[in-house]
Short mmCIF file of C-alpha atoms and ligand atoms in Angstrom, two decimals:
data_model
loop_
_atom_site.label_atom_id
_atom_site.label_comp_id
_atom_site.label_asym_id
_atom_site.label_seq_id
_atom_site.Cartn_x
_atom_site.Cartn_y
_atom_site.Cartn_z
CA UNK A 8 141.27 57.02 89.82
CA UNK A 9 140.19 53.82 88.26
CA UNK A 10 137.69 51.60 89.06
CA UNK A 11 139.18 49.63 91.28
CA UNK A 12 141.88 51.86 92.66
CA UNK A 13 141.79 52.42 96.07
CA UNK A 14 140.53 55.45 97.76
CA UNK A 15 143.31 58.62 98.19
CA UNK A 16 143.01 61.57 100.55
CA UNK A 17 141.00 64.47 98.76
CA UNK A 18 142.87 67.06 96.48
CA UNK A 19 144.88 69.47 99.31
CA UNK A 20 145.26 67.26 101.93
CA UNK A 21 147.82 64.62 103.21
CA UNK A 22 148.54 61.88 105.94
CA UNK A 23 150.87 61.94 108.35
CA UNK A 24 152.09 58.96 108.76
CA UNK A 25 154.99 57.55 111.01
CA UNK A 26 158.01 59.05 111.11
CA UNK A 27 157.45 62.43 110.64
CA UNK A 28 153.80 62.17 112.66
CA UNK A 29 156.30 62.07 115.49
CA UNK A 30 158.12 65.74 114.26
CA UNK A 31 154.37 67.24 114.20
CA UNK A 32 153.34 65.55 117.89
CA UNK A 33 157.19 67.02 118.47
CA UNK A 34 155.50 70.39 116.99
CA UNK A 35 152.52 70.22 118.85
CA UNK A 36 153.75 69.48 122.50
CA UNK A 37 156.15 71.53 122.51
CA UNK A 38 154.02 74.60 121.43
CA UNK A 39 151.03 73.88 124.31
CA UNK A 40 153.66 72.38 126.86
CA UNK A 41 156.01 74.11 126.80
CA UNK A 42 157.06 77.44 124.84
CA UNK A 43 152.94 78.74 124.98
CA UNK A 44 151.92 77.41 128.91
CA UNK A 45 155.59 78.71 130.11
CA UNK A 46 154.29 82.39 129.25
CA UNK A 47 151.00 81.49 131.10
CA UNK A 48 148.60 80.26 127.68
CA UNK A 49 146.28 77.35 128.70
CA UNK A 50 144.66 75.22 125.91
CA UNK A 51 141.53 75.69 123.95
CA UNK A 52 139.62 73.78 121.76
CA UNK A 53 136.42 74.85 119.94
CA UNK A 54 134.50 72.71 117.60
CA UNK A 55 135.61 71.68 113.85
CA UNK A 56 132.72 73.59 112.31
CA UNK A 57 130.59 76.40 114.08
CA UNK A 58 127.71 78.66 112.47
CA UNK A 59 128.95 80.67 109.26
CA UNK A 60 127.98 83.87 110.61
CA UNK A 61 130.64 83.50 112.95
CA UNK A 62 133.08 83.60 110.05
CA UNK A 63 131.18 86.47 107.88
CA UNK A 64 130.55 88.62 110.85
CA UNK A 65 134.07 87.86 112.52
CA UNK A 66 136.93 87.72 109.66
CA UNK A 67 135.13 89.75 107.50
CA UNK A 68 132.29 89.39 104.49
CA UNK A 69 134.40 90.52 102.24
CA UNK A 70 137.87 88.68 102.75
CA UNK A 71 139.14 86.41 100.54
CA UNK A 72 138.75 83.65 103.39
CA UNK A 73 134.83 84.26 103.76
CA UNK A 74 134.14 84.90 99.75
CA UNK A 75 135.82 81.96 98.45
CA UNK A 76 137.65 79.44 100.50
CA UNK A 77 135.39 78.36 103.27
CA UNK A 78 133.43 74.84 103.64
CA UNK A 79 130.15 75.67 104.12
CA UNK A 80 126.82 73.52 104.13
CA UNK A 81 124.01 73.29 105.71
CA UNK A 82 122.98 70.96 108.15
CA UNK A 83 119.98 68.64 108.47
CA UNK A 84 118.49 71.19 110.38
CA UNK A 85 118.70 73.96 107.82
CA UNK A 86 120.95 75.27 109.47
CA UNK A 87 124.38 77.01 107.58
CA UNK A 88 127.73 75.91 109.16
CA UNK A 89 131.26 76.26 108.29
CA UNK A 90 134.09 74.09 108.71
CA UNK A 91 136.40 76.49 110.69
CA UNK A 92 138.98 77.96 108.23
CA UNK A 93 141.21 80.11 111.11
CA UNK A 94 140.72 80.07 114.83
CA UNK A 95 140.53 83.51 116.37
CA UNK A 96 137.02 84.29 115.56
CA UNK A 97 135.74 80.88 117.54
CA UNK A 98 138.31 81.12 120.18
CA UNK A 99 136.72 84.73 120.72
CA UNK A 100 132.99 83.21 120.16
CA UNK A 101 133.93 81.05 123.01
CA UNK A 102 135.28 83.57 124.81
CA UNK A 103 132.02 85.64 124.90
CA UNK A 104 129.91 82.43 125.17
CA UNK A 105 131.84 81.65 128.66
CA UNK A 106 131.86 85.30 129.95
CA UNK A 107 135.75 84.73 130.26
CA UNK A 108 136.27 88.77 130.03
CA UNK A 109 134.57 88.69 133.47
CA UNK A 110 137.54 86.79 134.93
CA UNK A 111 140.86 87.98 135.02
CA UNK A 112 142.33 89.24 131.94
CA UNK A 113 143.97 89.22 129.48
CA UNK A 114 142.52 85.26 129.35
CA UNK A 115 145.66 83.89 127.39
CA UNK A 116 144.34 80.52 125.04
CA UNK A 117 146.41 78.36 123.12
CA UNK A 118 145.60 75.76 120.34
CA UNK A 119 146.77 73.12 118.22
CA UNK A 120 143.92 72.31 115.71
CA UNK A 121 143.26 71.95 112.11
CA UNK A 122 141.75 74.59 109.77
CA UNK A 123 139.76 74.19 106.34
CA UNK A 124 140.45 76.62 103.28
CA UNK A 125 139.43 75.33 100.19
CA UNK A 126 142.15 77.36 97.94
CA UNK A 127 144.68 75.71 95.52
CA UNK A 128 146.77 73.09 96.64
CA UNK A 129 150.38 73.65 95.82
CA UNK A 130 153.39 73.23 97.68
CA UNK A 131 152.59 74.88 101.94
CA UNK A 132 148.85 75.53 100.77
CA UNK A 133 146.70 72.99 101.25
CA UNK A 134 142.55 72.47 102.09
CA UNK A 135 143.37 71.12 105.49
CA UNK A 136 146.21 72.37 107.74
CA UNK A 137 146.93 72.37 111.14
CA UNK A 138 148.10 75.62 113.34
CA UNK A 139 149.48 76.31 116.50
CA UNK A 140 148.16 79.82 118.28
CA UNK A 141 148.02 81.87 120.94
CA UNK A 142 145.29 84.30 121.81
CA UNK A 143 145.58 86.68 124.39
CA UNK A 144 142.15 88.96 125.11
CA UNK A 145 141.18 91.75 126.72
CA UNK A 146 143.93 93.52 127.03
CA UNK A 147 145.02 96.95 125.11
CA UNK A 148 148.67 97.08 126.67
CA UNK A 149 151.42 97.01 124.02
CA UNK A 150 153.05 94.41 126.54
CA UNK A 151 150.83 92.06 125.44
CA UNK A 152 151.54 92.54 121.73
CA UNK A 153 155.48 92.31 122.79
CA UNK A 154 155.00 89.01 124.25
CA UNK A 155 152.68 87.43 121.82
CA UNK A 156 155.41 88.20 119.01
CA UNK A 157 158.45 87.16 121.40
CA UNK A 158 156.99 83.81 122.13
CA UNK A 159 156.28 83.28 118.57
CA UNK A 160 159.43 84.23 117.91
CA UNK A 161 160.96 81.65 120.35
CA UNK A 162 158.65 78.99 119.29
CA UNK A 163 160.40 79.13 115.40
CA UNK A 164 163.86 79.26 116.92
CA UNK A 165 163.23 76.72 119.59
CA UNK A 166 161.96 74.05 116.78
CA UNK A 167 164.98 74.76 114.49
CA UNK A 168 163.51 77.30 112.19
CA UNK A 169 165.54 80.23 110.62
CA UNK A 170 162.41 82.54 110.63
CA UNK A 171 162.02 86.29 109.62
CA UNK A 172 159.63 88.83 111.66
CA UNK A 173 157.93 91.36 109.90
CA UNK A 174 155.87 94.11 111.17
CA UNK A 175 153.35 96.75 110.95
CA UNK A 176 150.82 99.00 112.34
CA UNK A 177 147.12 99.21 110.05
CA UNK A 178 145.94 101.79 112.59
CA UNK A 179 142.72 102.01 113.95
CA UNK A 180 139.30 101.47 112.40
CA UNK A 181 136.11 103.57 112.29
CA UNK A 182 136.83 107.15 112.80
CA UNK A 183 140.59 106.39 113.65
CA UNK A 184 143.40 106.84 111.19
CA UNK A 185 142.53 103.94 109.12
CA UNK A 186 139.12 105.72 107.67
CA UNK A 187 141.71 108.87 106.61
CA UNK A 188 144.32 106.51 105.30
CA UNK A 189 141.49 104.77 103.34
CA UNK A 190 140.36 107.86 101.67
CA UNK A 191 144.11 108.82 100.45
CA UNK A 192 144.44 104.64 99.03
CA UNK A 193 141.29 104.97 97.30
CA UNK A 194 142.04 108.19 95.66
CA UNK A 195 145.42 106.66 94.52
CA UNK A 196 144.26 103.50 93.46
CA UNK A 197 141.09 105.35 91.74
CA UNK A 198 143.80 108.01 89.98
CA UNK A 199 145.51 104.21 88.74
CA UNK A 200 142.45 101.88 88.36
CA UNK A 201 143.42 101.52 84.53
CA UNK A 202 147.30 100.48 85.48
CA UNK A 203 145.91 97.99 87.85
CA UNK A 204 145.44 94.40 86.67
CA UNK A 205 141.60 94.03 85.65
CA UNK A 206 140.91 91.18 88.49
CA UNK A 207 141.84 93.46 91.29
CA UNK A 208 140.14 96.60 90.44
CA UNK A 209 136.78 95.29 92.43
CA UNK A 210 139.37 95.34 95.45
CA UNK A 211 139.13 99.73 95.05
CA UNK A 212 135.53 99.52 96.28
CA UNK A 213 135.38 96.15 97.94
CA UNK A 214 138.10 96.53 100.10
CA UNK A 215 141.29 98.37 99.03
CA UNK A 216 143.89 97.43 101.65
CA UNK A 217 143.64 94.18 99.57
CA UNK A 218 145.45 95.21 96.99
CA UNK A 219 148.46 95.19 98.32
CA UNK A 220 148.21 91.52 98.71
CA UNK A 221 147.57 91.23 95.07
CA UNK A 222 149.73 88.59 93.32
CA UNK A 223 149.14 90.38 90.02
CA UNK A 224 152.45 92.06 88.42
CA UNK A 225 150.84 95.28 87.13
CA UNK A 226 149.01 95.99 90.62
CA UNK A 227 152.06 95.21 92.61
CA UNK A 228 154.17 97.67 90.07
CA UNK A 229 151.52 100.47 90.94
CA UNK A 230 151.08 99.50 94.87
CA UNK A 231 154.81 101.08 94.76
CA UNK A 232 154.01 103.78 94.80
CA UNK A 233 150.96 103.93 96.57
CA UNK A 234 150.45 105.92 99.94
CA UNK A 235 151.58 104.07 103.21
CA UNK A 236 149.08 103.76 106.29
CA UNK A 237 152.79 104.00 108.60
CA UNK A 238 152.19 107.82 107.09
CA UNK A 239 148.94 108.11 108.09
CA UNK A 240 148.81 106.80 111.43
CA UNK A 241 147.07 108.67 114.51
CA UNK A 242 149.17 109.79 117.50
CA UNK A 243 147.72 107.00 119.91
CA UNK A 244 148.17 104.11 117.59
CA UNK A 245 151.90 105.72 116.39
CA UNK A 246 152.65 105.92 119.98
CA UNK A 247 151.37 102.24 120.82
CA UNK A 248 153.42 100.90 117.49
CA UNK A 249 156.35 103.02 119.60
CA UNK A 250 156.01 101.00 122.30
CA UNK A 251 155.89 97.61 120.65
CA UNK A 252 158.86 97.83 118.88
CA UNK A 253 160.84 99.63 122.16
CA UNK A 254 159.44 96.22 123.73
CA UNK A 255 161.16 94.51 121.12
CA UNK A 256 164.71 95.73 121.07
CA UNK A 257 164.43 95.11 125.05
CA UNK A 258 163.88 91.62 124.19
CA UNK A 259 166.25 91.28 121.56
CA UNK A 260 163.52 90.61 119.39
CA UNK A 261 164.86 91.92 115.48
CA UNK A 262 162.01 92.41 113.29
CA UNK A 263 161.58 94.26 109.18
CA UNK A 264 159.37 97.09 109.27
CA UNK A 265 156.98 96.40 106.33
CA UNK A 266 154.53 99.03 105.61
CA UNK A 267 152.55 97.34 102.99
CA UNK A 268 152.02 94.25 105.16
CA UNK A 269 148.27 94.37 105.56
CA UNK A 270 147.20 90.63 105.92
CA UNK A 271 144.50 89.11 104.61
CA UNK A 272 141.72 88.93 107.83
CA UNK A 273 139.41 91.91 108.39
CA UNK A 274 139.48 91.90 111.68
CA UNK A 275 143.13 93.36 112.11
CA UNK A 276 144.02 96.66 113.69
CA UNK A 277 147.08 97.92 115.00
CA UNK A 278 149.98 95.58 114.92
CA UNK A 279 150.10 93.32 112.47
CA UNK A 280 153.23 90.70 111.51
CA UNK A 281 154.24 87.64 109.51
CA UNK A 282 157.04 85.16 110.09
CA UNK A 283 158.91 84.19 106.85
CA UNK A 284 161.23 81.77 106.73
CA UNK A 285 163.40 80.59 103.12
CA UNK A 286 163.12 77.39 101.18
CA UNK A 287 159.41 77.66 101.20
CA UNK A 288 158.67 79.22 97.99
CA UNK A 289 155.91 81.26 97.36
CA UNK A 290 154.05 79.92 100.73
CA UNK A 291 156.80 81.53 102.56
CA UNK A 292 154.44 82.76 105.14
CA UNK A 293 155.30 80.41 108.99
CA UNK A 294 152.80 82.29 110.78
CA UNK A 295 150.95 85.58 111.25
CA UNK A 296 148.69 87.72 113.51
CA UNK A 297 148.34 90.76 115.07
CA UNK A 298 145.89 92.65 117.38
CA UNK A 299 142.17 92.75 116.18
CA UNK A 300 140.70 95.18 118.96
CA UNK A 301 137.27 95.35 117.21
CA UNK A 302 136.39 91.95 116.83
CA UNK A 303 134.36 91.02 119.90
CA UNK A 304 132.05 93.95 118.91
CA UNK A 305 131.75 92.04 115.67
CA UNK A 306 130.61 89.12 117.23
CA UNK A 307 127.86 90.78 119.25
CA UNK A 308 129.85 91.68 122.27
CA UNK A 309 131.61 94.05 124.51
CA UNK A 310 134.63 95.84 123.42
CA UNK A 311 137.33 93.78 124.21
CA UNK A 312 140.62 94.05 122.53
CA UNK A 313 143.03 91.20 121.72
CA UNK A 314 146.16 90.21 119.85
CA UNK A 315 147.34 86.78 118.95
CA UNK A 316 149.18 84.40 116.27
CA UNK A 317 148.94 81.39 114.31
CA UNK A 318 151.89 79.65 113.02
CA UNK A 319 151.07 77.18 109.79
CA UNK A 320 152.28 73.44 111.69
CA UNK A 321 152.81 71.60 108.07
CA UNK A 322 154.79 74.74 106.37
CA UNK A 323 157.11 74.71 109.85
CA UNK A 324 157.89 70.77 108.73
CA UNK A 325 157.93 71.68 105.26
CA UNK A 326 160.83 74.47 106.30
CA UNK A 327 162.27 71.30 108.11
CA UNK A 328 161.28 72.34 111.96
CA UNK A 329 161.26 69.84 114.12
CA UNK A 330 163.71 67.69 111.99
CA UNK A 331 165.81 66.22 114.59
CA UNK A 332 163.47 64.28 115.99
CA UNK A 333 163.53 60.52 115.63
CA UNK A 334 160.42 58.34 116.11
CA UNK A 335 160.17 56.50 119.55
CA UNK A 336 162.31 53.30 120.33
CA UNK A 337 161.24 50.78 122.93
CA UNK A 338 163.70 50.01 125.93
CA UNK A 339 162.98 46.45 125.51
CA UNK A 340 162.15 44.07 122.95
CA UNK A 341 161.25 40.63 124.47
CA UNK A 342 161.61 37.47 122.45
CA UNK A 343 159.54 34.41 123.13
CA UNK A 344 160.09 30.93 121.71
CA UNK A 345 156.98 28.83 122.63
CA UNK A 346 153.98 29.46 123.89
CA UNK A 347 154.92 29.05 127.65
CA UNK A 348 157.41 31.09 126.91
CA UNK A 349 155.17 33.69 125.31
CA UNK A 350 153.28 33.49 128.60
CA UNK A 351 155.94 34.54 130.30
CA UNK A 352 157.42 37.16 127.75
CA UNK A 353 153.78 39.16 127.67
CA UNK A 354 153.37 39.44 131.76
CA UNK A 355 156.68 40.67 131.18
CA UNK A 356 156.27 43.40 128.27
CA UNK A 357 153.03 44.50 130.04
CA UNK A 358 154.62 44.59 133.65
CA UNK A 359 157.47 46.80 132.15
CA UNK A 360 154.83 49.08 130.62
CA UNK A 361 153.01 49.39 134.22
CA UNK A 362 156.55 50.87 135.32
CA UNK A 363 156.96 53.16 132.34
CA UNK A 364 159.43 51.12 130.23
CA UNK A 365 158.69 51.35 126.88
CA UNK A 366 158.51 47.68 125.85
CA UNK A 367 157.06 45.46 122.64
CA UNK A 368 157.05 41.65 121.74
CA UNK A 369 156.23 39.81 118.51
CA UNK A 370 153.03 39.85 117.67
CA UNK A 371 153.09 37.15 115.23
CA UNK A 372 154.77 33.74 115.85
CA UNK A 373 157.43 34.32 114.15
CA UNK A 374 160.73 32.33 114.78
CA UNK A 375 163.86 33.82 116.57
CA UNK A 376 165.86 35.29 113.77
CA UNK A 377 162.61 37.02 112.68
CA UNK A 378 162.22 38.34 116.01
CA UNK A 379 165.81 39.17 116.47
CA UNK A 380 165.59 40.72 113.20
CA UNK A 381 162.05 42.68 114.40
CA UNK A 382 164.03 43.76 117.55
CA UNK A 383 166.63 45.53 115.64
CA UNK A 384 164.45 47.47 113.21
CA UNK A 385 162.61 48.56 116.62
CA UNK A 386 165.55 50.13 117.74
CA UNK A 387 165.27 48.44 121.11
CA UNK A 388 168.31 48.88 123.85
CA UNK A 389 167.94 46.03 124.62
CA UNK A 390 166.28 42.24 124.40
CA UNK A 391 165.15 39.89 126.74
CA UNK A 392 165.27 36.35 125.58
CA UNK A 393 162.60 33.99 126.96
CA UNK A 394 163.29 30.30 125.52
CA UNK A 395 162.64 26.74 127.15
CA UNK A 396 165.92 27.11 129.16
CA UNK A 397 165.09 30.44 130.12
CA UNK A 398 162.04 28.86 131.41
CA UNK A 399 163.70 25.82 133.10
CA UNK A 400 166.29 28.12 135.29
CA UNK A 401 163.30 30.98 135.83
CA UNK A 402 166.00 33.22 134.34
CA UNK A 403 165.90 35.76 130.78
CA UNK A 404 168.88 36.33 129.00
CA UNK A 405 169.19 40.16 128.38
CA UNK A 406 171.31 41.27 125.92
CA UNK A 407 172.37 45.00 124.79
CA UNK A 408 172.08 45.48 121.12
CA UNK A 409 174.57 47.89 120.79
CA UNK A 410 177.44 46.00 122.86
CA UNK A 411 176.42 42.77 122.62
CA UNK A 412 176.37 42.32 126.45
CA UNK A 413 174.60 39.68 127.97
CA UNK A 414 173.75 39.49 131.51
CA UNK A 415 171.07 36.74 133.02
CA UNK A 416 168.01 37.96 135.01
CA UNK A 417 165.86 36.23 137.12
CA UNK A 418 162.05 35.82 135.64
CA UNK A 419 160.71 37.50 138.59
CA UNK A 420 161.86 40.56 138.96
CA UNK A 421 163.19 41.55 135.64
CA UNK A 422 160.80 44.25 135.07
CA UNK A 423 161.47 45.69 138.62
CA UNK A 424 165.44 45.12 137.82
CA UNK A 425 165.19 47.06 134.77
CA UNK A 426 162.98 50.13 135.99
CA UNK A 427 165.25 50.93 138.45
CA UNK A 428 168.43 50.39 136.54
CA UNK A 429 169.39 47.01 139.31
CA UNK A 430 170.49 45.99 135.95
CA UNK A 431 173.65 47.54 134.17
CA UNK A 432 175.00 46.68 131.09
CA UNK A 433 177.00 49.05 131.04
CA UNK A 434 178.98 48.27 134.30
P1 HAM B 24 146.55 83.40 108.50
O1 HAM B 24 147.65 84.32 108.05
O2 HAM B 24 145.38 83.26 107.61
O3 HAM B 24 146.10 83.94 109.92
O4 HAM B 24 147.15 81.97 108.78
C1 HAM B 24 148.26 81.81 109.65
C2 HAM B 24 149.24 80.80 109.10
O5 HAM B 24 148.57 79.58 108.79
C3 HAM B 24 149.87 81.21 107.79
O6 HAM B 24 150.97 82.06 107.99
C4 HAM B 24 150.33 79.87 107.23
O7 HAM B 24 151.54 79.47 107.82
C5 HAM B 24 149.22 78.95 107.71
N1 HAM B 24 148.26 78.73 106.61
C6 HAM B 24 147.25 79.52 106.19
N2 HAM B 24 146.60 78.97 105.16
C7 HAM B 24 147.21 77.80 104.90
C8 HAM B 24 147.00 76.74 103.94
N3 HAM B 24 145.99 76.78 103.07
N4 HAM B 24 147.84 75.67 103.97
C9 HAM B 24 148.85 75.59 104.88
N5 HAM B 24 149.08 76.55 105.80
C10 HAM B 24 148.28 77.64 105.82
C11 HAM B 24 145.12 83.37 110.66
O8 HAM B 24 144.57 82.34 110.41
C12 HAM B 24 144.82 84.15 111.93
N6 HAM B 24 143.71 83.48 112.64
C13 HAM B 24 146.05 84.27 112.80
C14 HAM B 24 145.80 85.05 114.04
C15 HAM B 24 145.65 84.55 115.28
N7 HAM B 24 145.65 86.35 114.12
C16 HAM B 24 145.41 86.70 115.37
N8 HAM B 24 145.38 85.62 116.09
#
């Protein structure tokens, strides 16, 4: 940037400016609105940043997330916060804070809200993105897992998105299936630490499910044949997978089974699954979640299980979701030559607004062909003329813009006349 260039948004992040703000307010409404509040989830928001251990403690010290991508700095207080880079751990946080599990469960949240990951910009990765979620808590029934996936599901379709479902089961945690499966991965990827790519080989202590997320050809070449948790799992978490997928086909729900699909948050158990969708590139990845039964304990509370998604708002318009939406148009577009006239022509644009006709007027002075031309690139219906001899027979001219109709209205009750459709241009 020199000197006296302008400031730009920082490296990984992006306006949205008119038109396509209106496809992600499109995104947005129609997730909380409609799809998410239909199957009962009410909105949630939690603030930008909230303490760090919520973060460390909740996704996990030694994810990728918590290790290298967060925003974290300390306040004037001394104290360390972080600018929230996913929204399940503080949507549970809040959960806990509000005794919610002491009402009737599962409490099913839903948010629209931007995240911060400071990772390496490229094309559907960026430092500030915006997702759309659903959380559903305290609940253990594979029902719940069903419906979180089938609304997500419906939510891609619904905005026009082509979008794959893949799915897994990572088992369960402590003494569960997931500490045996560990053991047989780390004494594979210890029998192949010399075949797998030098920057990954911490991942065989730190935390081996991680390698198979590794972007690294040699470790993806041996994570072939490594050992698959789907072989490993317990009978109670094989027989809750059972009933997921059961669910599923009931619903007409068609999903991948992908056994090395591990994701990159700690706090998953159970079922896990990622929405793909094509033209993306590498950031293929529309959304992903999964059930994460342990993570209330991590956060210093009861056990209380839960399952939820997050679908990635700017890669959904980057896959072209949303795309058939236009930007708004007012009804009206009233055109005022004089002041009197302008008088008249703003009790007018304000008393169609107080009936819920979207209406505009020039703001400048300009002359009539600017504001003719002004009330085409609105995309107005229609206009409503005020000029002197408007004014002198306490009539407007309205005219349709698309048929070139005119009609005469009296000053009066225009705004009345065309609320409740007294006017027709079409008859
Ligand atoms: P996640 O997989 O980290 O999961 O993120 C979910 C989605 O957010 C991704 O599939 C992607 O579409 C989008 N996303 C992630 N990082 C970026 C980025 N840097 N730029 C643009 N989009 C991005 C979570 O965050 C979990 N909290 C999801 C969840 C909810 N699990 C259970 N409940």
């Amino acid at each position: 940037m020199t000197e006296e260039a302008s400031f730009s948004a920082p490296r990984g992040t992006y306006d949205l400016i008119p038109p396509d703000s209106w496809r992600w307010e499109h995104l947005r409404a129609v997730a909380l609105d409609d799809v998410f509040a239909a199957a009962g989830y009410q909105p949630i928001e939690t603030p930008v940043f909230e303490h760090t251990e919520v973060f460390s403690r909740g996704v996990g010290a030694a994810s990728e997330v918590v290790t290298k991508q967060m925003y974290t700095f300390e306040d004037r207080g001394g104290r360390s916060l972080t600018l929230r880079p996913e929204g399940t751990a503080p949507v549970m946080r809040s959960v806990l804070e509000h005794g919610l599990e002491r009402g009737p469960l599962p409490a099913k949240l839903s948010y629209a809200i931007p995240m911060f990951r400071q990772e390496r910009p490229q094309k559907g990765r960026y430092r500030q993105f915006w997702q759309l979620g659903i959380e559903a808590i305290g609940t253990e029934s594979p029902v719940v897992d069903a419906e979180v996936i089938e609304i997500g599901m419906r939510y891609l379709t619904g905005v026009g998105l082509d979008a794959t479902l893949m799915l897994n089961s990572i088992g369960h945690p402590g003494d569960g299936c997931r500490a045996t499966y560990l053991e047989a991965l780390t004494a594979f990827l210890r029998e192949h630490e010399n075949e797998i790519a030098v920057e990954d080989r911490d991942r065989i202590r730190l935390n081996p499910l991680r390698t198979f997320d590794s972007k690294e050809a040699a470790t993806i070449a041996v994570m072939e044949g490594a050992p698959l948790i789907s072989e490993h799992l317990c009978s109670d978490c094989r027989a809750h997978f059972g009933a997921v997928t059961d669910l599923l086909d009931v619903a007409g729900v068609s999903y991948t089974l992908e056994p090395r699909l591990v994701r990159g948050l700690d706090y998953y158990t159970r079922t896990t699954f990622e929405f793909v969708a094509s033209g993306l590139g590498a950031q293929d990845s529309v959304g992903g979640g999964g059930r994460y039964d342990g993570l209330a304990e991590a956060l210093g509370g009861p056990r209380l299980p839960g399952i939820g998604f997050a679908l990635g708002a700017d890669r959904i318009l980057l896959a072209g979701g949303a795309s058939q939406v236009s930007d708004h148009h007012p009804r009206a577009y009233v055109v005022t030559l004089g002041d009197e006239a302008r008088t008249a022509g703003f009790r007018i644009v304000s008393a169609l607004r107080a009936r819920g006709v979207a209406a505009e007027m020039d703001l400048g002075a300009r002359g009539m062909k600017g504001q003719m031309k002004d009330a085409d690139r609105s995309g107005a219906d229609l206009v409503v003329i005020v000029g002197e001899s408007e004014l002198a027979s306490g009539t407007a001219t309205i005219k349709d813009l698309r048929s070139g109709r005119q009609i005469e209205s009296p000053l009066d009750t225009i705004d009345e006349d065309l609320a409740t459709g007294a006017i027709d241009l079409d008859a």
